[in-house]
Amino acid sequence: DAAITTEVGAIGNNTSGGNAFSNTVDDARIYDRALGAAEIAELAGGSVPPPPPTQYTLTVETAGTGAGSVWLDPAGGVYDEGTVVTLTATGETGSEFTGWSGDLTGSVNPAMVTMDADKAVTATFDRTNTAPVAVATSDVISGVAPLTVNFDGSGSTDADGTIVDYEWDLGDGTGLNGAAVAHTYTGAGVYTVTLYVFDDDGASGEATLTITVTEPQKEPPVAENQSVSVAEDGSVGITLVATDPDGDVLTYAIVSMPGCGELTGTAP
């Protein structure tokens, strides 16, 4: 072993010199080249700090007809190589998450991605469709045949769109289209009327109401009174006349005979 003291002269841009170096030398080596920092640290018994880790960027965007957001765990956006990032998509009110695209595919939510390169992921959110609400009304719900009923479906609503079609099943085999329709029921019966409404996204709603139709009350037929005079042992012809307000076919019957004499003939 030997003690060595040296005066360091000008090195590089350091022209002042004057830096003293004093240590005990137990080994000496001569190199024909300049040593790197790692070699010098190793010879001095130290360690070289590891290089900084490689980092990658995760870019997340949203698309679709709806709205939503994506939460990253761990948060950030710039990650060390090998980091596993969990992505959780959350749709806003009226929207739903429908899938991933880019460097992440499928519709599993939450989903994970390993950062081994710069990555770009798109989360798609689509607007959810609320079915329309059908409301059916009528100006009457019962009556005598023939009964004309005016139906109205204009009170129907669609919270997130527009009603584009109104279809009526009027219960007697008749179908009509339109927000407001009219129909005449000619026969007695209880009819279930259904209104179907369709919105601009294809969803539908329905409403029903009941119409009761009764037969009209029959009016009795009217027989005209006849009064004739006849001489004793004579005869006279009588024409029986009767009418029916409903137009039904009439039949005739003699319910009482005259007090004297004889009645003969043929009923009309």
PDB file of C-alpha atoms in Angstrom:
ATOM      1  CA  ASP A   1       0.000   0.000   0.000  1.00  0.00           C
ATOM      2  CA  ALA A   2       1.098   3.525  -0.627  1.00  0.00           C
ATOM      3  CA  ALA A   3      -0.210   6.957   0.105  1.00  0.00           C
ATOM      4  CA  ILE A   4      -0.612   9.262  -2.807  1.00  0.00           C
ATOM      5  CA  THR A   5      -1.359  12.906  -2.959  1.00  0.00           C
ATOM      6  CA  THR A   6      -1.841  14.733  -6.204  1.00  0.00           C
ATOM      7  CA  GLU A   7      -2.807  18.157  -7.393  1.00  0.00           C
ATOM      8  CA  VAL A   8      -5.476  18.090 -10.040  1.00  0.00           C
ATOM      9  CA  GLY A   9      -4.717  20.441 -12.865  1.00  0.00           C
ATOM     10  CA  ALA A  10      -6.977  21.870 -15.485  1.00  0.00           C
ATOM     11  CA  ILE A  11      -9.633  19.410 -16.624  1.00  0.00           C
ATOM     12  CA  GLY A  12     -11.927  20.270 -19.534  1.00  0.00           C
ATOM     13  CA  ASN A  13     -13.401  23.693 -19.024  1.00  0.00           C
ATOM     14  CA  ASN A  14     -12.117  23.807 -15.435  1.00  0.00           C
ATOM     15  CA  THR A  15      -8.948  25.834 -15.949  1.00  0.00           C
ATOM     16  CA  SER A  16      -8.470  26.898 -12.377  1.00  0.00           C
ATOM     17  CA  GLY A  17      -7.167  23.640 -11.051  1.00  0.00           C
ATOM     18  CA  GLY A  18      -6.280  23.500  -7.376  1.00  0.00           C
ATOM     19  CA  ASN A  19      -8.519  20.583  -6.452  1.00  0.00           C
ATOM     20  CA  ALA A  20      -6.548  18.201  -4.297  1.00  0.00           C
ATOM     21  CA  PHE A  21      -7.104  14.441  -4.237  1.00  0.00           C
ATOM     22  CA  SER A  22      -5.721  12.363  -1.378  1.00  0.00           C
ATOM     23  CA  ASN A  23      -6.336   8.646  -0.778  1.00  0.00           C
ATOM     24  CA  THR A  24      -4.665   5.323  -0.153  1.00  0.00           C
ATOM     25  CA  VAL A  25      -3.982   3.301  -3.255  1.00  0.00           C
ATOM     26  CA  ASP A  26      -3.744  -0.489  -2.985  1.00  0.00           C
ATOM     27  CA  ASP A  27      -4.095  -1.254  -6.658  1.00  0.00           C
ATOM     28  CA  ALA A  28      -3.182   0.533  -9.803  1.00  0.00           C
ATOM     29  CA  ARG A  29      -4.382  -0.023 -13.334  1.00  0.00           C
ATOM     30  CA  ILE A  30      -3.563   1.757 -16.493  1.00  0.00           C
ATOM     31  CA  TYR A  31      -6.213   2.204 -19.206  1.00  0.00           C
ATOM     32  CA  ASP A  32      -5.622   3.387 -22.699  1.00  0.00           C
ATOM     33  CA  ARG A  33      -9.074   4.950 -22.863  1.00  0.00           C
ATOM     34  CA  ALA A  34     -11.382   7.084 -20.813  1.00  0.00           C
ATOM     35  CA  LEU A  35     -13.570   5.130 -18.405  1.00  0.00           C
ATOM     36  CA  GLY A  36     -17.324   5.553 -18.332  1.00  0.00           C
ATOM     37  CA  ALA A  37     -19.286   6.570 -15.264  1.00  0.00           C
ATOM     38  CA  ALA A  38     -20.456   3.024 -14.590  1.00  0.00           C
ATOM     39  CA  GLU A  39     -16.873   1.675 -14.729  1.00  0.00           C
ATOM     40  CA  ILE A  40     -15.580   4.358 -12.415  1.00  0.00           C
ATOM     41  CA  ALA A  41     -18.428   3.746  -9.926  1.00  0.00           C
ATOM     42  CA  GLU A  42     -17.755   0.009  -9.992  1.00  0.00           C
ATOM     43  CA  LEU A  43     -13.994   0.473  -9.377  1.00  0.00           C
ATOM     44  CA  ALA A  44     -14.779   2.849  -6.522  1.00  0.00           C
ATOM     45  CA  GLY A  45     -17.067   0.263  -4.926  1.00  0.00           C
ATOM     46  CA  GLY A  46     -20.284   2.189  -5.593  1.00  0.00           C
ATOM     47  CA  SER A  47     -23.352   1.331  -7.677  1.00  0.00           C
ATOM     48  CA  VAL A  48     -24.838   2.780 -10.824  1.00  0.00           C
ATOM     49  CA  PRO A  49     -28.423   4.034 -10.445  1.00  0.00           C
ATOM     50  CA  PRO A  50     -30.855   2.126 -12.693  1.00  0.00           C
ATOM     51  CA  PRO A  51     -32.049   3.870 -15.825  1.00  0.00           C
ATOM     52  CA  PRO A  52     -35.480   5.539 -15.588  1.00  0.00           C
ATOM     53  CA  PRO A  53     -38.387   3.210 -16.529  1.00  0.00           C
ATOM     54  CA  THR A  54     -39.929   3.340 -19.983  1.00  0.00           C
ATOM     55  CA  GLN A  55     -43.281   5.108 -19.913  1.00  0.00           C
ATOM     56  CA  TYR A  56     -46.270   4.940 -22.222  1.00  0.00           C
ATOM     57  CA  THR A  57     -49.331   7.142 -22.717  1.00  0.00           C
ATOM     58  CA  LEU A  58     -52.949   5.910 -22.549  1.00  0.00           C
ATOM     59  CA  THR A  59     -55.370   8.124 -24.488  1.00  0.00           C
ATOM     60  CA  VAL A  60     -59.104   7.657 -23.863  1.00  0.00           C
ATOM     61  CA  GLU A  61     -61.894   9.190 -25.968  1.00  0.00           C
ATOM     62  CA  THR A  62     -65.684   8.807 -26.088  1.00  0.00           C
ATOM     63  CA  ALA A  63     -68.011   8.365 -29.071  1.00  0.00           C
ATOM     64  CA  GLY A  64     -71.619   7.486 -29.930  1.00  0.00           C
ATOM     65  CA  THR A  65     -75.025   9.133 -29.719  1.00  0.00           C
ATOM     66  CA  GLY A  66     -74.973   9.253 -25.921  1.00  0.00           C
ATOM     67  CA  ALA A  67     -72.679  10.680 -23.266  1.00  0.00           C
ATOM     68  CA  GLY A  68     -70.490   9.191 -20.556  1.00  0.00           C
ATOM     69  CA  SER A  69     -67.080   9.133 -18.922  1.00  0.00           C
ATOM     70  CA  VAL A  70     -64.224   6.683 -18.314  1.00  0.00           C
ATOM     71  CA  TRP A  71     -62.444   6.344 -14.953  1.00  0.00           C
ATOM     72  CA  LEU A  72     -58.839   5.062 -14.917  1.00  0.00           C
ATOM     73  CA  ASP A  73     -57.242   3.106 -12.075  1.00  0.00           C
ATOM     74  CA  PRO A  74     -54.509   4.058 -11.454  1.00  0.00           C
ATOM     75  CA  ALA A  75     -55.338   7.550 -12.590  1.00  0.00           C
ATOM     76  CA  GLY A  76     -53.029   9.596 -14.725  1.00  0.00           C
ATOM     77  CA  GLY A  77     -52.648   8.722 -18.361  1.00  0.00           C
ATOM     78  CA  VAL A  78     -48.852   8.185 -18.411  1.00  0.00           C
ATOM     79  CA  TYR A  79     -47.716   4.837 -16.986  1.00  0.00           C
ATOM     80  CA  ASP A  80     -44.557   2.825 -16.445  1.00  0.00           C
ATOM     81  CA  GLU A  81     -44.102  -0.104 -18.778  1.00  0.00           C
ATOM     82  CA  GLY A  82     -46.033  -3.160 -17.596  1.00  0.00           C
ATOM     83  CA  THR A  83     -48.621  -1.218 -15.571  1.00  0.00           C
ATOM     84  CA  VAL A  84     -52.109  -2.778 -15.704  1.00  0.00           C
ATOM     85  CA  VAL A  85     -54.761  -0.061 -15.974  1.00  0.00           C
ATOM     86  CA  THR A  86     -58.448  -0.702 -15.214  1.00  0.00           C
ATOM     87  CA  LEU A  87     -60.940   1.303 -17.283  1.00  0.00           C
ATOM     88  CA  THR A  88     -64.505   1.763 -16.016  1.00  0.00           C
ATOM     89  CA  ALA A  89     -67.107   3.335 -18.327  1.00  0.00           C
ATOM     90  CA  THR A  90     -70.154   5.082 -16.846  1.00  0.00           C
ATOM     91  CA  GLY A  91     -73.014   6.411 -18.980  1.00  0.00           C
ATOM     92  CA  GLU A  92     -74.841   9.596 -18.085  1.00  0.00           C
ATOM     93  CA  THR A  93     -78.599   9.636 -17.522  1.00  0.00           C
ATOM     94  CA  GLY A  94     -80.306   8.535 -20.724  1.00  0.00           C
ATOM     95  CA  SER A  95     -77.144   6.898 -22.095  1.00  0.00           C
ATOM     96  CA  GLU A  96     -75.578   3.461 -21.825  1.00  0.00           C
ATOM     97  CA  PHE A  97     -72.093   2.097 -22.477  1.00  0.00           C
ATOM     98  CA  THR A  98     -72.075  -0.191 -25.532  1.00  0.00           C
ATOM     99  CA  GLY A  99     -68.437  -1.149 -26.129  1.00  0.00           C
ATOM    100  CA  TRP A 100     -64.716  -0.456 -26.499  1.00  0.00           C
ATOM    101  CA  SER A 101     -62.711   0.098 -29.666  1.00  0.00           C
ATOM    102  CA  GLY A 102     -59.113   0.839 -30.565  1.00  0.00           C
ATOM    103  CA  ASP A 103     -56.504  -0.932 -28.416  1.00  0.00           C
ATOM    104  CA  LEU A 104     -59.310  -2.386 -26.266  1.00  0.00           C
ATOM    105  CA  THR A 105     -62.274  -4.259 -27.766  1.00  0.00           C
ATOM    106  CA  GLY A 106     -65.460  -5.906 -26.579  1.00  0.00           C
ATOM    107  CA  SER A 107     -68.020  -4.670 -24.090  1.00  0.00           C
ATOM    108  CA  VAL A 108     -66.709  -6.027 -20.780  1.00  0.00           C
ATOM    109  CA  ASN A 109     -66.899  -3.237 -18.222  1.00  0.00           C
ATOM    110  CA  PRO A 110     -64.668  -2.644 -16.266  1.00  0.00           C
ATOM    111  CA  ALA A 111     -61.858  -3.778 -18.580  1.00  0.00           C
ATOM    112  CA  MET A 112     -58.065  -3.904 -18.195  1.00  0.00           C
ATOM    113  CA  VAL A 113     -55.183  -2.969 -20.483  1.00  0.00           C
ATOM    114  CA  THR A 114     -51.454  -3.626 -19.998  1.00  0.00           C
ATOM    115  CA  MET A 115     -49.197  -0.724 -20.893  1.00  0.00           C
ATOM    116  CA  ASP A 116     -46.540  -2.181 -23.196  1.00  0.00           C
ATOM    117  CA  ALA A 117     -46.834   0.613 -25.767  1.00  0.00           C
ATOM    118  CA  ASP A 118     -48.688   3.871 -26.277  1.00  0.00           C
ATOM    119  CA  LYS A 119     -52.388   2.980 -26.457  1.00  0.00           C
ATOM    120  CA  ALA A 120     -55.591   4.689 -27.571  1.00  0.00           C
ATOM    121  CA  VAL A 121     -59.029   3.475 -26.432  1.00  0.00           C
ATOM    122  CA  THR A 122     -62.499   4.733 -27.388  1.00  0.00           C
ATOM    123  CA  ALA A 123     -65.567   4.130 -25.211  1.00  0.00           C
ATOM    124  CA  THR A 124     -68.895   4.256 -27.067  1.00  0.00           C
ATOM    125  CA  PHE A 125     -72.032   5.506 -25.330  1.00  0.00           C
ATOM    126  CA  ASP A 126     -75.433   5.362 -27.039  1.00  0.00           C
ATOM    127  CA  ARG A 127     -78.620   7.109 -26.071  1.00  0.00           C
ATOM    128  CA  THR A 128     -81.147   4.802 -24.423  1.00  0.00           C
ATOM    129  CA  ASN A 129     -84.671   4.786 -25.854  1.00  0.00           C
ATOM    130  CA  THR A 130     -87.631   5.198 -23.533  1.00  0.00           C
ATOM    131  CA  ALA A 131     -90.830   3.680 -24.903  1.00  0.00           C
ATOM    132  CA  PRO A 132     -93.664   6.108 -25.663  1.00  0.00           C
ATOM    133  CA  VAL A 133     -96.717   6.288 -23.412  1.00  0.00           C
ATOM    134  CA  ALA A 134    -100.037   5.761 -25.219  1.00  0.00           C
ATOM    135  CA  VAL A 135    -103.166   7.608 -24.084  1.00  0.00           C
ATOM    136  CA  ALA A 136    -106.496   6.776 -25.758  1.00  0.00           C
ATOM    137  CA  THR A 137    -109.748   8.659 -25.180  1.00  0.00           C
ATOM    138  CA  SER A 138    -113.207   8.720 -26.800  1.00  0.00           C
ATOM    139  CA  ASP A 139    -116.115  11.130 -26.768  1.00  0.00           C
ATOM    140  CA  VAL A 140    -118.542   8.355 -25.744  1.00  0.00           C
ATOM    141  CA  ILE A 141    -118.053   4.910 -24.237  1.00  0.00           C
ATOM    142  CA  SER A 142    -121.553   3.483 -24.724  1.00  0.00           C
ATOM    143  CA  GLY A 143    -124.687   3.990 -26.754  1.00  0.00           C
ATOM    144  CA  VAL A 144    -127.290   2.518 -29.066  1.00  0.00           C
ATOM    145  CA  ALA A 145    -126.381   1.094 -32.457  1.00  0.00           C
ATOM    146  CA  PRO A 146    -125.549   2.540 -34.864  1.00  0.00           C
ATOM    147  CA  LEU A 147    -123.052   4.345 -32.604  1.00  0.00           C
ATOM    148  CA  THR A 148    -120.417   6.737 -33.962  1.00  0.00           C
ATOM    149  CA  VAL A 149    -117.383   7.162 -31.688  1.00  0.00           C
ATOM    150  CA  ASN A 150    -114.587   9.723 -32.041  1.00  0.00           C
ATOM    151  CA  PHE A 151    -111.235   8.425 -30.765  1.00  0.00           C
ATOM    152  CA  ASP A 152    -108.263  10.620 -29.817  1.00  0.00           C
ATOM    153  CA  GLY A 153    -104.661   9.535 -29.146  1.00  0.00           C
ATOM    154  CA  SER A 154    -103.021  12.961 -29.278  1.00  0.00           C
ATOM    155  CA  GLY A 155    -102.384  12.864 -25.528  1.00  0.00           C
ATOM    156  CA  SER A 156     -99.739  10.174 -26.039  1.00  0.00           C
ATOM    157  CA  THR A 157     -96.152  11.239 -25.247  1.00  0.00           C
ATOM    158  CA  ASP A 158     -92.535  10.197 -25.872  1.00  0.00           C
ATOM    159  CA  ALA A 159     -89.975  11.431 -23.325  1.00  0.00           C
ATOM    160  CA  ASP A 160     -86.902  11.190 -25.544  1.00  0.00           C
ATOM    161  CA  GLY A 161     -88.166  11.406 -29.093  1.00  0.00           C
ATOM    162  CA  THR A 162     -91.196  11.761 -31.320  1.00  0.00           C
ATOM    163  CA  ILE A 163     -94.268   9.593 -31.898  1.00  0.00           C
ATOM    164  CA  VAL A 164     -94.349   8.832 -35.610  1.00  0.00           C
ATOM    165  CA  ASP A 165     -97.309   6.441 -35.948  1.00  0.00           C
ATOM    166  CA  TYR A 166    -100.716   5.851 -34.340  1.00  0.00           C
ATOM    167  CA  GLU A 167    -102.489   2.548 -35.076  1.00  0.00           C
ATOM    168  CA  TRP A 168    -106.021   1.763 -33.848  1.00  0.00           C
ATOM    169  CA  ASP A 169    -107.574  -1.694 -33.480  1.00  0.00           C
ATOM    170  CA  LEU A 170    -111.260  -0.861 -33.046  1.00  0.00           C
ATOM    171  CA  GLY A 171    -112.316  -4.292 -31.803  1.00  0.00           C
ATOM    172  CA  ASP A 172    -114.692  -5.222 -34.623  1.00  0.00           C
ATOM    173  CA  GLY A 173    -112.079  -6.081 -37.232  1.00  0.00           C
ATOM    174  CA  THR A 174    -111.551  -2.474 -38.262  1.00  0.00           C
ATOM    175  CA  GLY A 175    -108.094  -0.864 -38.172  1.00  0.00           C
ATOM    176  CA  LEU A 176    -107.379   2.834 -38.661  1.00  0.00           C
ATOM    177  CA  ASN A 177    -104.280   5.058 -38.554  1.00  0.00           C
ATOM    178  CA  GLY A 178    -103.962   8.558 -37.186  1.00  0.00           C
ATOM    179  CA  ALA A 179    -103.844  10.494 -33.948  1.00  0.00           C
ATOM    180  CA  ALA A 180    -107.627  11.012 -34.141  1.00  0.00           C
ATOM    181  CA  VAL A 181    -110.109   8.704 -35.900  1.00  0.00           C
ATOM    182  CA  ALA A 182    -113.874   8.111 -35.986  1.00  0.00           C
ATOM    183  CA  HIS A 183    -115.779   4.842 -36.365  1.00  0.00           C
ATOM    184  CA  THR A 184    -119.428   3.748 -36.440  1.00  0.00           C
ATOM    185  CA  TYR A 185    -120.449   0.512 -34.705  1.00  0.00           C
ATOM    186  CA  THR A 186    -123.513  -0.970 -36.377  1.00  0.00           C
ATOM    187  CA  GLY A 187    -124.046  -3.996 -34.166  1.00  0.00           C
ATOM    188  CA  ALA A 188    -124.534  -4.478 -30.455  1.00  0.00           C
ATOM    189  CA  GLY A 189    -121.570  -5.741 -28.450  1.00  0.00           C
ATOM    190  CA  VAL A 190    -118.714  -4.895 -26.111  1.00  0.00           C
ATOM    191  CA  TYR A 191    -115.666  -3.773 -28.110  1.00  0.00           C
ATOM    192  CA  THR A 192    -112.101  -3.529 -26.782  1.00  0.00           C
ATOM    193  CA  VAL A 193    -110.279  -0.733 -28.586  1.00  0.00           C
ATOM    194  CA  THR A 194    -106.454  -0.687 -28.570  1.00  0.00           C
ATOM    195  CA  LEU A 195    -104.202   2.204 -29.565  1.00  0.00           C
ATOM    196  CA  TYR A 196    -100.590   1.401 -30.522  1.00  0.00           C
ATOM    197  CA  VAL A 197     -98.083   4.269 -30.747  1.00  0.00           C
ATOM    198  CA  PHE A 198     -94.553   4.021 -32.200  1.00  0.00           C
ATOM    199  CA  ASP A 199     -91.638   6.438 -31.698  1.00  0.00           C
ATOM    200  CA  ASP A 200     -88.793   7.422 -34.017  1.00  0.00           C
ATOM    201  CA  ASP A 201     -86.535   4.732 -32.522  1.00  0.00           C
ATOM    202  CA  GLY A 202     -89.021   1.899 -33.066  1.00  0.00           C
ATOM    203  CA  ALA A 203     -90.249   1.529 -29.475  1.00  0.00           C
ATOM    204  CA  SER A 204     -93.987   1.180 -28.901  1.00  0.00           C
ATOM    205  CA  GLY A 205     -96.639   1.673 -26.263  1.00  0.00           C
ATOM    206  CA  GLU A 206    -100.321   0.786 -26.096  1.00  0.00           C
ATOM    207  CA  ALA A 207    -103.539   1.773 -24.356  1.00  0.00           C
ATOM    208  CA  THR A 208    -107.025   0.251 -24.349  1.00  0.00           C
ATOM    209  CA  LEU A 209    -110.586   1.357 -23.724  1.00  0.00           C
ATOM    210  CA  THR A 210    -113.975  -0.345 -23.943  1.00  0.00           C
ATOM    211  CA  ILE A 211    -116.978   0.670 -26.044  1.00  0.00           C
ATOM    212  CA  THR A 212    -120.397  -0.854 -25.239  1.00  0.00           C
ATOM    213  CA  VAL A 213    -123.064  -0.810 -27.971  1.00  0.00           C
ATOM    214  CA  THR A 214    -126.661  -1.900 -27.377  1.00  0.00           C
ATOM    215  CA  GLU A 215    -129.517  -2.673 -29.755  1.00  0.00           C
ATOM    216  CA  PRO A 216    -132.031   0.142 -30.201  1.00  0.00           C
ATOM    217  CA  GLN A 217    -135.340  -0.265 -28.337  1.00  0.00           C
ATOM    218  CA  LYS A 218    -138.060  -1.676 -30.595  1.00  0.00           C
ATOM    219  CA  GLU A 219    -141.107   0.475 -31.250  1.00  0.00           C
ATOM    220  CA  PRO A 220    -144.424  -1.451 -31.253  1.00  0.00           C
ATOM    221  CA  PRO A 221    -146.331  -1.810 -34.524  1.00  0.00           C
ATOM    222  CA  VAL A 222    -149.414   0.315 -35.025  1.00  0.00           C
ATOM    223  CA  ALA A 223    -152.742  -1.198 -36.200  1.00  0.00           C
ATOM    224  CA  GLU A 224    -155.329   1.172 -37.653  1.00  0.00           C
ATOM    225  CA  ASN A 225    -158.797   1.004 -36.193  1.00  0.00           C
ATOM    226  CA  GLN A 226    -161.608   0.038 -38.560  1.00  0.00           C
ATOM    227  CA  SER A 227    -165.261   0.960 -38.151  1.00  0.00           C
ATOM    228  CA  VAL A 228    -167.857  -0.241 -40.672  1.00  0.00           C
ATOM    229  CA  SER A 229    -171.632  -0.487 -40.841  1.00  0.00           C
ATOM    230  CA  VAL A 230    -173.552  -3.250 -42.567  1.00  0.00           C
ATOM    231  CA  ALA A 231    -177.255  -3.994 -43.088  1.00  0.00           C
ATOM    232  CA  GLU A 232    -178.750  -6.974 -41.354  1.00  0.00           C
ATOM    233  CA  ASP A 233    -177.850 -10.151 -43.178  1.00  0.00           C
ATOM    234  CA  GLY A 234    -175.560  -8.099 -45.405  1.00  0.00           C
ATOM    235  CA  SER A 235    -171.770  -8.227 -45.790  1.00  0.00           C
ATOM    236  CA  VAL A 236    -168.983  -5.721 -46.119  1.00  0.00           C
ATOM    237  CA  GLY A 237    -165.277  -5.961 -46.892  1.00  0.00           C
ATOM    238  CA  ILE A 238    -162.658  -4.738 -44.429  1.00  0.00           C
ATOM    239  CA  THR A 239    -158.995  -4.023 -45.203  1.00  0.00           C
ATOM    240  CA  LEU A 240    -156.690  -4.394 -42.208  1.00  0.00           C
ATOM    241  CA  VAL A 241    -153.866  -1.829 -42.114  1.00  0.00           C
ATOM    242  CA  ALA A 242    -150.856  -1.850 -39.756  1.00  0.00           C
ATOM    243  CA  THR A 243    -147.344  -0.352 -39.816  1.00  0.00           C
ATOM    244  CA  ASP A 244    -144.074  -0.961 -37.951  1.00  0.00           C
ATOM    245  CA  PRO A 245    -141.749   2.004 -37.190  1.00  0.00           C
ATOM    246  CA  ASP A 246    -138.720  -0.309 -37.253  1.00  0.00           C
ATOM    247  CA  GLY A 247    -139.621  -1.725 -40.642  1.00  0.00           C
ATOM    248  CA  ASP A 248    -139.969  -5.281 -39.386  1.00  0.00           C
ATOM    249  CA  VAL A 249    -142.229  -7.788 -41.177  1.00  0.00           C
ATOM    250  CA  LEU A 250    -145.658  -7.958 -39.555  1.00  0.00           C
ATOM    251  CA  THR A 251    -147.970 -10.875 -38.909  1.00  0.00           C
ATOM    252  CA  TYR A 252    -151.684 -10.484 -38.206  1.00  0.00           C
ATOM    253  CA  ALA A 253    -153.954 -12.264 -35.738  1.00  0.00           C
ATOM    254  CA  ILE A 254    -157.606 -11.784 -34.764  1.00  0.00           C
ATOM    255  CA  VAL A 255    -157.714 -11.337 -31.015  1.00  0.00           C
ATOM    256  CA  SER A 256    -161.499 -10.878 -30.619  1.00  0.00           C
ATOM    257  CA  MET A 257    -164.558 -11.620 -32.775  1.00  0.00           C
ATOM    258  CA  PRO A 258    -167.429  -9.209 -33.388  1.00  0.00           C
ATOM    259  CA  GLY A 259    -170.346  -9.380 -30.961  1.00  0.00           C
ATOM    260  CA  CYS A 260    -172.725 -10.554 -33.693  1.00  0.00           C
ATOM    261  CA  GLY A 261    -172.350 -11.764 -37.180  1.00  0.00           C
ATOM    262  CA  GLU A 262    -169.512 -13.771 -38.663  1.00  0.00           C
ATOM    263  CA  LEU A 263    -165.987 -12.647 -39.649  1.00  0.00           C
ATOM    264  CA  THR A 264    -164.305 -14.423 -42.506  1.00  0.00           C
ATOM    265  CA  GLY A 265    -161.321 -13.614 -44.690  1.00  0.00           C
ATOM    266  CA  THR A 266    -157.578 -13.975 -45.174  1.00  0.00           C
ATOM    267  CA  ALA A 267    -154.959 -12.123 -43.141  1.00  0.00           C
ATOM    268  CA  PRO A 268    -152.655  -9.920 -45.220  1.00  0.00           C
TER     269      PRO A 268
END
